[in-house]
mmCIF file of C-alpha atoms in Angstrom:
data_model
loop_
_atom_site.group_PDB
_atom_site.id
_atom_site.type_symbol
_atom_site.label_atom_id
_atom_site.label_comp_id
_atom_site.label_asym_id
_atom_site.label_seq_id
_atom_site.Cartn_x
_atom_site.Cartn_y
_atom_site.Cartn_z
ATOM 1 C CA MET A 275 9.103 -5.728 -36.313
ATOM 2 C CA PHE A 276 5.906 -5.884 -38.232
ATOM 3 C CA ASP A 277 5.652 -9.074 -39.729
ATOM 4 C CA THR A 278 2.977 -9.589 -37.313
ATOM 5 C CA VAL A 279 0.973 -6.729 -37.448
ATOM 6 C CA ASN A 280 -1.097 -8.630 -40.584
ATOM 7 C CA GLU A 281 -2.402 -11.055 -39.313
ATOM 8 C CA LEU A 282 -2.752 -8.480 -35.588
ATOM 9 C CA ILE A 283 -5.188 -6.149 -38.452
ATOM 10 C CA ASP A 284 -7.030 -9.547 -39.455
ATOM 11 C CA GLU A 285 -8.005 -10.349 -35.894
ATOM 12 C CA TYR A 286 -8.962 -7.375 -34.710
ATOM 13 C CA ALA A 287 -11.293 -6.947 -38.023
ATOM 14 C CA ASP A 288 -12.669 -10.265 -37.399
ATOM 15 C CA LEU A 289 -13.144 -9.890 -33.464
ATOM 16 C CA GLU A 290 -15.136 -5.912 -34.945
ATOM 17 C CA LYS A 291 -17.381 -8.574 -36.286
ATOM 18 C CA ARG A 292 -17.745 -10.552 -33.142
ATOM 19 C CA LEU A 293 -18.544 -8.196 -31.008
ATOM 20 C CA ALA A 294 -21.463 -6.905 -33.485
ATOM 21 C CA ASP A 295 -23.124 -9.623 -32.977
ATOM 22 C CA PRO A 296 -26.097 -9.427 -30.090
ATOM 23 C CA ALA A 297 -25.733 -13.175 -29.477
ATOM 24 C CA VAL A 298 -21.465 -12.348 -28.263
ATOM 25 C CA HIS A 299 -22.948 -10.461 -25.190
ATOM 26 C CA ALA A 300 -25.238 -13.806 -23.813
ATOM 27 C CA ASP A 301 -22.152 -14.492 -22.397
ATOM 28 C CA ALA A 302 -20.209 -11.855 -20.133
ATOM 29 C CA GLY A 303 -17.255 -12.900 -19.287
ATOM 30 C CA ALA A 304 -16.923 -14.719 -23.354
ATOM 31 C CA ALA A 305 -17.725 -11.015 -23.617
ATOM 32 C CA ARG A 306 -15.636 -8.585 -21.952
ATOM 33 C CA LYS A 307 -12.203 -11.008 -23.218
ATOM 34 C CA LEU A 308 -13.061 -10.049 -26.380
ATOM 35 C CA GLY A 309 -13.998 -6.602 -25.938
ATOM 36 C CA ARG A 310 -10.840 -6.715 -23.665
ATOM 37 C CA ARG A 311 -8.948 -7.278 -27.014
ATOM 38 C CA TYR A 312 -10.149 -5.384 -29.300
ATOM 39 C CA ALA A 313 -9.416 -2.591 -26.750
ATOM 40 C CA GLU A 314 -5.951 -3.830 -26.863
ATOM 41 C CA LEU A 315 -5.387 -4.284 -30.530
ATOM 42 C CA GLY A 316 -7.110 -1.035 -30.996
ATOM 43 C CA PRO A 317 -3.932 1.456 -30.482
ATOM 44 C CA ILE A 318 -1.787 -1.125 -32.466
ATOM 45 C CA VAL A 319 -4.284 -0.745 -35.743
ATOM 46 C CA ALA A 320 -4.732 3.203 -35.633
ATOM 47 C CA THR A 321 -0.738 3.607 -34.930
ATOM 48 C CA HIS A 322 0.215 1.575 -38.392
ATOM 49 C CA ARG A 323 -2.669 3.074 -40.581
ATOM 50 C CA ALA A 324 -1.178 6.419 -39.140
ATOM 51 C CA TRP A 325 2.618 4.958 -39.862
ATOM 52 C CA THR A 326 1.487 3.426 -43.423
ATOM 53 C CA ALA A 327 0.166 6.907 -44.284
ATOM 54 C CA ILE A 328 3.215 8.548 -43.380
ATOM 55 C CA GLY A 329 5.656 6.583 -45.348
ATOM 56 C CA GLU A 330 3.398 6.480 -48.144
ATOM 57 C CA ASP A 331 2.593 11.008 -47.675
ATOM 58 C CA LEU A 332 6.674 10.495 -47.432
ATOM 59 C CA ALA A 333 7.565 8.609 -50.801
ATOM 60 C CA ALA A 334 5.693 10.688 -52.450
ATOM 61 C CA ALA A 335 7.486 13.904 -51.394
ATOM 62 C CA THR A 336 10.297 11.823 -52.363
ATOM 63 C CA GLU A 337 9.504 11.404 -55.819
ATOM 64 C CA LEU A 338 8.254 14.398 -56.520
ATOM 65 C CA ALA A 339 10.739 16.730 -54.798
ATOM 66 C CA ALA A 340 12.647 14.909 -58.442
ATOM 67 C CA GLU A 341 10.856 17.723 -59.878
ATOM 68 C CA ASP A 342 9.701 20.398 -58.092
ATOM 69 C CA ASP A 343 12.141 22.094 -55.516
ATOM 70 C CA SER A 344 9.044 23.198 -52.756
ATOM 71 C CA PHE A 345 8.233 19.405 -51.989
ATOM 72 C CA LYS A 346 11.689 19.171 -50.804
ATOM 73 C CA ALA A 347 11.132 20.552 -47.153
ATOM 74 C CA GLU A 348 8.336 18.138 -46.456
ATOM 75 C CA ILE A 349 10.666 15.051 -46.497
ATOM 76 C CA PRO A 350 12.563 16.130 -43.032
ATOM 77 C CA GLU A 351 9.319 16.831 -41.171
ATOM 78 C CA LEU A 352 7.859 13.420 -42.692
ATOM 79 C CA ALA A 353 10.604 11.606 -42.219
ATOM 80 C CA ALA A 354 10.861 12.203 -38.648
ATOM 81 C CA ARG A 355 7.395 11.775 -38.433
ATOM 82 C CA HIS A 356 7.692 8.519 -39.882
ATOM 83 C CA GLU A 357 10.212 7.248 -37.438
ATOM 84 C CA GLU A 358 8.177 7.954 -34.378
ATOM 85 C CA PHE A 359 5.446 6.162 -35.332
ATOM 86 C CA ALA A 360 7.439 3.297 -36.042
ATOM 87 C CA GLU A 361 9.138 3.578 -32.460
ATOM 88 C CA LYS A 362 5.924 3.755 -30.883
ATOM 89 C CA LEU A 363 3.993 1.193 -32.877
ATOM 90 C CA ARG A 364 7.716 -0.759 -31.731
ATOM 91 C CA GLN A 365 6.309 -0.260 -28.073
ATOM 92 C CA LEU A 366 3.259 -1.203 -29.161
ATOM 93 C CA LEU A 367 3.695 -4.295 -30.291
ATOM 94 C CA LEU A 368 5.806 -6.039 -27.511
ATOM 95 C CA PRO A 369 5.489 -9.197 -26.074
ATOM 96 C CA ARG A 370 2.631 -8.822 -23.169
ATOM 97 C CA ASP A 371 3.041 -9.996 -19.849
ATOM 98 C CA PRO A 372 0.367 -12.872 -20.305
ATOM 99 C CA ASN A 373 -1.196 -11.170 -17.299
ATOM 100 C CA ASP A 374 -1.527 -7.960 -17.844
ATOM 101 C CA GLY A 375 -5.411 -8.493 -18.267
ATOM 102 C CA LYS A 376 -5.702 -10.240 -15.057
ATOM 103 C CA ASP A 377 -7.212 -8.308 -11.344
ATOM 104 C CA VAL A 378 -5.512 -8.853 -8.772
ATOM 105 C CA ILE A 379 -4.710 -9.343 -4.733
ATOM 106 C CA LEU A 380 -2.542 -6.427 -3.128
ATOM 107 C CA GLU A 381 -1.192 -7.106 0.736
ATOM 108 C CA VAL A 382 1.067 -4.579 2.214
ATOM 109 C CA LYS A 383 3.137 -5.773 5.588
ATOM 110 C CA ALA A 384 4.714 -3.867 8.041
ATOM 111 C CA GLY A 385 8.057 -4.372 8.618
ATOM 112 C CA GLU A 386 11.267 -2.855 9.558
ATOM 113 C CA GLY A 387 10.495 -0.658 12.551
ATOM 114 C CA GLY A 388 7.925 -1.786 14.682
ATOM 115 C CA GLN A 389 4.449 0.099 15.557
ATOM 116 C CA GLU A 390 5.946 2.979 12.616
ATOM 117 C CA SER A 391 5.663 0.461 9.886
ATOM 118 C CA ALA A 392 2.393 -0.424 10.949
ATOM 119 C CA LEU A 393 1.695 3.061 10.223
ATOM 120 C CA PHE A 394 3.345 3.088 6.824
ATOM 121 C CA ALA A 395 1.590 0.885 5.966
ATOM 122 C CA GLY A 396 -1.868 2.353 6.310
ATOM 123 C CA ASP A 397 -0.779 5.237 4.808
ATOM 124 C CA LEU A 398 0.336 2.429 1.771
ATOM 125 C CA LEU A 399 -3.334 0.767 1.709
ATOM 126 C CA ARG A 400 -4.400 4.564 2.036
ATOM 127 C CA MET A 401 -2.890 5.816 -1.384
ATOM 128 C CA TYR A 402 -3.521 2.445 -3.420
ATOM 129 C CA LEU A 403 -6.781 2.926 -2.108
ATOM 130 C CA ARG A 404 -7.083 6.280 -3.237
ATOM 131 C CA TYR A 405 -5.715 5.301 -6.938
ATOM 132 C CA ALA A 406 -7.662 2.692 -7.498
ATOM 133 C CA GLU A 407 -10.888 4.981 -6.629
ATOM 134 C CA ARG A 408 -8.877 7.367 -9.329
ATOM 135 C CA ARG A 409 -8.993 4.723 -11.875
ATOM 136 C CA GLY A 410 -12.733 3.436 -11.412
ATOM 137 C CA TRP A 411 -11.709 0.452 -9.697
ATOM 138 C CA LYS A 412 -13.480 -1.960 -6.917
ATOM 139 C CA THR A 413 -11.564 -2.836 -3.964
ATOM 140 C CA GLU A 414 -12.237 -4.999 -1.715
ATOM 141 C CA ILE A 415 -10.223 -5.462 1.542
ATOM 142 C CA LEU A 416 -10.077 -9.473 2.279
ATOM 143 C CA ASP A 417 -7.871 -10.022 5.406
ATOM 144 C CA ALA A 418 -6.305 -7.065 8.167
ATOM 145 C CA THR A 419 -5.149 -6.977 11.263
ATOM 146 C CA GLU A 420 -4.396 -4.139 12.258
ATOM 147 C CA SER A 421 -1.551 -2.366 15.191
ATOM 148 C CA ASP A 422 -2.808 -0.480 18.038
ATOM 149 C CA LEU A 423 -2.448 3.235 17.023
ATOM 150 C CA GLY A 424 -4.623 2.595 14.360
ATOM 151 C CA GLY A 425 -1.674 1.179 11.766
ATOM 152 C CA TYR A 426 -1.575 -3.098 10.089
ATOM 153 C CA LYS A 427 0.728 -5.593 10.913
ATOM 154 C CA ASP A 428 -0.880 -6.232 7.172
ATOM 155 C CA VAL A 429 -3.066 -6.221 5.082
ATOM 156 C CA SER A 430 -4.842 -8.231 1.928
ATOM 157 C CA MET A 431 -7.119 -6.751 -0.675
ATOM 158 C CA ALA A 432 -8.745 -7.669 -3.852
ATOM 159 C CA VAL A 433 -8.426 -4.762 -7.072
ATOM 160 C CA LYS A 434 -11.068 -5.557 -9.871
ATOM 161 C CA ALA A 435 -10.737 -3.781 -13.240
ATOM 162 C CA ARG A 436 -14.050 -1.930 -14.607
ATOM 163 C CA ALA A 437 -15.380 -4.293 -17.254
ATOM 164 C CA SER A 438 -14.831 -1.866 -19.381
ATOM 165 C CA ASP A 439 -11.551 -1.704 -19.081
ATOM 166 C CA PRO A 440 -8.979 -2.687 -22.149
ATOM 167 C CA ASP A 441 -6.208 -3.487 -19.604
ATOM 168 C CA GLY A 442 -6.532 -4.674 -16.320
ATOM 169 C CA VAL A 443 -5.089 -3.996 -12.856
ATOM 170 C CA TRP A 444 -1.794 -5.258 -12.866
ATOM 171 C CA ASP A 445 -0.610 -3.847 -16.135
ATOM 172 C CA ARG A 446 0.138 -0.819 -13.573
ATOM 173 C CA LEU A 447 -0.084 -2.665 -10.116
ATOM 174 C CA LYS A 448 2.898 -5.344 -10.742
ATOM 175 C CA PHE A 449 5.029 -2.460 -10.627
ATOM 176 C CA GLU A 450 4.553 -1.655 -6.774
ATOM 177 C CA GLY A 451 5.832 -4.935 -5.721
ATOM 178 C CA GLY A 452 8.784 -4.917 -3.746
ATOM 179 C CA VAL A 453 9.807 -2.640 -0.403
ATOM 180 C CA HIS A 454 8.709 0.774 0.050
ATOM 181 C CA ARG A 455 11.285 2.718 2.615
ATOM 182 C CA VAL A 456 9.886 5.686 4.448
ATOM 183 C CA GLN A 457 12.022 8.490 6.006
ATOM 184 C CA ARG A 458 10.410 10.570 8.563
ATOM 185 C CA VAL A 459 9.489 11.386 12.365
ATOM 186 C CA PRO A 460 7.387 9.030 13.393
ATOM 187 C CA VAL A 461 4.136 10.253 15.875
ATOM 188 C CA THR A 462 5.993 8.102 18.448
ATOM 189 C CA GLU A 463 9.476 10.363 18.496
ATOM 190 C CA SER A 464 9.167 13.022 20.968
ATOM 191 C CA GLN A 465 12.807 14.600 20.239
ATOM 192 C CA GLY A 466 11.586 15.360 16.263
ATOM 193 C CA ARG A 467 14.153 12.952 15.204
ATOM 194 C CA ILE A 468 13.766 10.973 11.613
ATOM 195 C CA HIS A 469 13.482 7.145 11.479
ATOM 196 C CA THR A 470 14.047 5.393 8.148
ATOM 197 C CA SER A 471 11.294 2.376 8.256
ATOM 198 C CA ALA A 472 9.901 0.073 5.622
ATOM 199 C CA ALA A 473 6.814 -1.944 3.870
ATOM 200 C CA GLY A 474 6.587 -4.976 1.557
ATOM 201 C CA VAL A 475 3.523 -5.261 -0.694
ATOM 202 C CA LEU A 476 2.794 -7.520 -2.757
ATOM 203 C CA VAL A 477 1.027 -7.963 -6.448
ATOM 204 C CA LEU A 478 -0.497 -11.520 -7.399
ATOM 205 C CA PRO A 479 -2.504 -11.587 -10.499
ATOM 206 C CA GLU A 480 -5.525 -13.040 -8.880
ATOM 207 C CA ALA A 481 -5.994 -16.550 -10.699
ATOM 208 C CA GLU A 482 -9.388 -17.981 -12.019
ATOM 209 C CA GLU A 483 -10.573 -21.625 -10.759
ATOM 210 C CA VAL A 484 -9.825 -22.792 -13.718
ATOM 211 C CA GLU A 485 -6.274 -21.778 -14.099
ATOM 212 C CA VAL A 486 -4.519 -23.371 -11.082
ATOM 213 C CA GLU A 487 -5.219 -26.856 -9.725
ATOM 214 C CA LEU A 488 -6.757 -27.074 -6.468
ATOM 215 C CA ASN A 489 -7.003 -30.186 -4.725
ATOM 216 C CA MET A 490 -8.478 -29.492 -0.871
ATOM 217 C CA ASN A 491 -6.294 -32.444 0.171
ATOM 218 C CA ASP A 492 -3.813 -30.727 -0.141
ATOM 219 C CA VAL A 493 -4.681 -28.262 2.001
ATOM 220 C CA ARG A 494 -5.007 -28.248 5.837
ATOM 221 C CA VAL A 495 -7.408 -26.141 7.418
ATOM 222 C CA ASP A 496 -7.140 -25.012 10.701
ATOM 223 C CA VAL A 497 -9.770 -22.445 12.426
ATOM 224 C CA PHE A 498 -8.981 -19.953 15.158
ATOM 225 C CA ARG A 499 -10.530 -17.395 17.087
ATOM 226 C CA SER A 500 -10.270 -13.927 15.326
ATOM 227 C CA SER A 501 -7.836 -11.318 17.361
ATOM 228 C CA GLY A 502 -7.699 -7.663 17.254
ATOM 229 C CA PRO A 503 -5.212 -5.209 17.743
ATOM 230 C CA GLY A 504 -2.352 -6.141 21.210
ATOM 231 C CA GLY A 505 -3.989 -10.280 20.355
ATOM 232 C CA GLN A 506 -7.250 -9.972 22.169
ATOM 233 C CA SER A 507 -10.256 -11.792 21.208
ATOM 234 C CA VAL A 508 -12.144 -9.780 18.835
ATOM 235 C CA ASN A 509 -14.935 -13.250 18.246
ATOM 236 C CA THR A 510 -16.069 -16.020 20.899
ATOM 237 C CA THR A 511 -16.511 -18.461 17.881
ATOM 238 C CA ASP A 512 -13.959 -19.862 15.401
ATOM 239 C CA SER A 513 -14.266 -17.894 12.686
ATOM 240 C CA ALA A 514 -10.887 -17.310 11.089
ATOM 241 C CA VAL A 515 -9.781 -19.716 9.043
ATOM 242 C CA ARG A 516 -5.545 -20.865 8.304
ATOM 243 C CA LEU A 517 -4.744 -22.704 5.048
ATOM 244 C CA THR A 518 -1.807 -24.374 4.819
ATOM 245 C CA HIS A 519 -0.978 -25.745 1.208
ATOM 246 C CA LEU A 520 0.956 -28.733 1.687
ATOM 247 C CA PRO A 521 3.116 -29.414 -0.987
ATOM 248 C CA THR A 522 4.336 -26.069 -1.290
ATOM 249 C CA GLY A 523 3.985 -24.987 2.060
ATOM 250 C CA ILE A 524 1.997 -21.411 1.460
ATOM 251 C CA VAL A 525 0.133 -20.636 4.546
ATOM 252 C CA VAL A 526 -3.244 -18.371 3.973
ATOM 253 C CA SER A 527 -4.760 -16.939 7.342
ATOM 254 C CA CYS A 528 -7.835 -14.686 7.067
ATOM 255 C CA GLN A 529 -10.556 -13.063 10.095
ATOM 256 C CA ASN A 530 -11.723 -10.555 8.897
ATOM 257 C CA GLU A 531 -15.548 -11.970 8.512
ATOM 258 C CA LYS A 532 -17.576 -12.969 10.794
ATOM 259 C CA SER A 533 -18.335 -16.223 9.136
ATOM 260 C CA GLN A 534 -15.871 -19.270 8.960
ATOM 261 C CA LEU A 535 -17.187 -20.456 5.415
ATOM 262 C CA GLN A 536 -16.857 -16.477 4.273
ATOM 263 C CA ASN A 537 -12.889 -16.603 5.942
ATOM 264 C CA LYS A 538 -12.541 -20.127 3.715
ATOM 265 C CA GLU A 539 -13.825 -18.778 0.165
ATOM 266 C CA GLN A 540 -12.010 -15.095 0.774
ATOM 267 C CA ALA A 541 -7.854 -16.850 1.731
ATOM 268 C CA LEU A 542 -8.629 -19.635 -0.783
ATOM 269 C CA ARG A 543 -8.778 -16.685 -3.637
ATOM 270 C CA ILE A 544 -5.088 -15.484 -1.937
ATOM 271 C CA LEU A 545 -4.548 -19.158 -2.163
ATOM 272 C CA ARG A 546 -4.922 -19.829 -5.678
ATOM 273 C CA ALA A 547 -3.104 -16.340 -6.400
ATOM 274 C CA ARG A 548 -0.138 -17.451 -4.698
ATOM 275 C CA LEU A 549 0.114 -20.548 -6.603
ATOM 276 C CA LEU A 550 -0.717 -19.187 -9.335
ATOM 277 C CA VAL A 551 2.760 -16.844 -9.298
ATOM 278 C CA ALA A 552 4.201 -19.888 -7.934
ATOM 279 C CA ALA A 553 3.872 -21.805 -11.062
ATOM 280 C CA GLN A 554 4.486 -18.934 -13.533
ATOM 281 C CA GLU A 555 7.910 -18.582 -12.177
ATOM 282 C CA GLU A 556 8.867 -21.904 -12.232
ATOM 283 C CA ALA A 557 7.790 -22.015 -15.781
ATOM 284 C CA ASN A 558 9.669 -19.328 -16.189
ATOM 285 C CA LYS A 559 13.049 -20.349 -14.522
ATOM 286 C CA GLU A 560 12.797 -23.818 -16.203
ATOM 287 C CA ALA A 561 12.846 -21.585 -19.855
ATOM 288 C CA GLY A 562 15.254 -19.515 -18.876
ATOM 289 C CA GLU A 563 13.422 -16.162 -19.529
ATOM 290 C CA LEU A 564 11.830 -14.694 -15.655
ATOM 291 C CA ARG A 565 12.776 -10.804 -16.909
ATOM 292 C CA LYS A 566 14.002 -8.611 -13.933
ATOM 293 C CA SER A 567 10.847 -6.757 -13.732
ATOM 294 C CA GLN A 568 9.095 -9.007 -13.118
ATOM 295 C CA ILE A 569 11.644 -10.927 -10.452
ATOM 296 C CA ARG A 570 10.698 -7.103 -8.969
ATOM 297 C CA THR A 571 7.168 -7.805 -8.733
ATOM 298 C CA VAL A 572 7.536 -10.436 -6.606
ATOM 299 C CA ASP A 573 10.315 -9.975 -4.446
ATOM 300 C CA ARG A 574 10.358 -8.552 -1.207
ATOM 301 C CA SER A 575 13.828 -8.313 -0.650
ATOM 302 C CA GLU A 576 14.621 -4.979 -2.718
ATOM 303 C CA ARG A 577 13.226 -1.499 -2.255
ATOM 304 C CA ILE A 578 12.528 -0.114 -5.037
ATOM 305 C CA ARG A 579 11.003 3.024 -3.336
ATOM 306 C CA THR A 580 11.894 5.899 -1.114
ATOM 307 C CA TYR A 581 9.012 8.119 0.489
ATOM 308 C CA ASN A 582 10.773 11.140 2.286
ATOM 309 C CA TYR A 583 8.471 13.002 4.380
ATOM 310 C CA ALA A 584 10.442 16.463 5.162
ATOM 311 C CA GLU A 585 11.534 16.719 1.396
ATOM 312 C CA ASN A 586 7.795 15.609 0.277
ATOM 313 C CA ARG A 587 10.059 13.264 -2.111
ATOM 314 C CA ILE A 588 9.078 10.710 -4.034
ATOM 315 C CA SER A 589 12.474 7.865 -5.257
ATOM 316 C CA ASP A 590 11.407 5.101 -7.552
ATOM 317 C CA HIS A 591 15.196 3.512 -7.621
ATOM 318 C CA ARG A 592 14.489 1.312 -10.298
ATOM 319 C CA VAL A 593 13.693 3.717 -12.877
ATOM 320 C CA ASN A 594 15.825 6.786 -11.483
ATOM 321 C CA PHE A 595 12.546 8.269 -10.755
ATOM 322 C CA LYS A 596 12.359 11.273 -8.575
ATOM 323 C CA ALA A 597 9.508 13.976 -7.919
ATOM 324 C CA TYR A 598 8.484 16.384 -5.017
ATOM 325 C CA ASN A 599 4.961 15.969 -4.780
ATOM 326 C CA LEU A 600 4.548 13.135 -2.122
ATOM 327 C CA ASP A 601 1.635 14.991 -0.486
ATOM 328 C CA GLN A 602 -0.152 14.225 -3.822
ATOM 329 C CA VAL A 603 1.346 10.285 -4.781
ATOM 330 C CA LEU A 604 0.303 9.042 -0.885
ATOM 331 C CA ASP A 605 -3.249 10.871 -1.704
ATOM 332 C CA GLY A 606 -3.114 8.252 -5.417
ATOM 333 C CA ASP A 607 -1.319 10.001 -7.231
ATOM 334 C CA LEU A 608 0.938 7.586 -8.617
ATOM 335 C CA GLU A 609 0.502 7.553 -12.440
ATOM 336 C CA ALA A 610 3.588 9.330 -13.400
ATOM 337 C CA VAL A 611 5.610 7.046 -11.103
ATOM 338 C CA ILE A 612 4.168 4.290 -12.377
ATOM 339 C CA ASP A 613 3.897 5.833 -16.169
ATOM 340 C CA ALA A 614 7.758 5.650 -15.446
ATOM 341 C CA CYS A 615 8.394 1.946 -14.323
ATOM 342 C CA ILE A 616 6.268 1.151 -17.332
ATOM 343 C CA ALA A 617 9.074 3.461 -19.260
ATOM 344 C CA GLY A 618 11.982 2.063 -18.540
ATOM 345 C CA ASP A 619 10.671 -1.669 -18.866
ATOM 346 C CA GLN A 620 9.451 -0.730 -22.114
ATOM 347 C CA ALA A 621 13.102 0.508 -22.789
ATOM 348 C CA ALA A 622 14.961 -2.980 -21.255
ATOM 349 C CA ALA A 623 12.634 -5.221 -23.684
ATOM 350 C CA LEU A 624 13.609 -2.923 -26.803
ATOM 351 C CA SER A 625 17.198 -3.464 -26.191
ATOM 352 C CA GLY A 626 16.932 -6.687 -25.400
ATOM 353 C CA ASP A 627 17.777 -6.004 -21.400
ATOM 354 C CA ASP A 628 16.603 -9.604 -19.645
#
């Protein structure tokens, strides 16, 4: 299990030397990449050191116990701690998702339930905005189509981590992809009956231009006038842009910006992200290594979570997580829910449940 630890320790030491060189920081992008890798390896190195030290103490206590009975009492506690750090090291050495260091594009779309679903999509957007704020991430709305009552038919936003963060946004938000179901009394309900509706969330790792070969000859560009709630025109010029990637049939529209050029750039960001995911999915299928947790991040057909307002309950059906602090979760306190998903993903990986 620990065959690669020495290699990682050597890499950690090499990164430490390189990051101490001022010349490395002349390239901010390269320095950020090295810094993230250094921060990623830090917990592995620290845990291995602790595991090794406790192992030495355990060996010494076992040897001395043969001559002095007072050392026997220390052996069970040292053995338990040694195994505890071994388990932690096993988790840290699990293969990382190659996208974990990436920023993301997150899309929320209204589903079943009409206007109520659009209002719920707006609630989900606010939840993610608040969560990003709590973690110090930067958010940017790329495109949005509002509903008549103030919710969203669909909305796309970019979420970026701070340069100092050891992990990217994908590391935590990848578990949000899927169908989110809400059970509550809609504002449009006059008799107080609880309705069930749903909204879909899609999380995409944001692609850099070098990662996706996008030939603009394969992209059809259409322009049209922006529209607001109810379909009314909100612009007198053809500033909205629709991109169609002809080889895959992927369609992306953006209309938020007043400039046609800006809308095109935003649409290209979303298109690159979708093409990256499509390419990764295809590669994983060919290799036969598409894990269930990764399927969930892009599959909207699976209902992953229920938000029950009457009971103030949040339930994640993938890991059997349940809590009665829905109001806090909707205010951005998502840590416990996401931690449960991460723990479930790690447990599945350790057991070989692919």
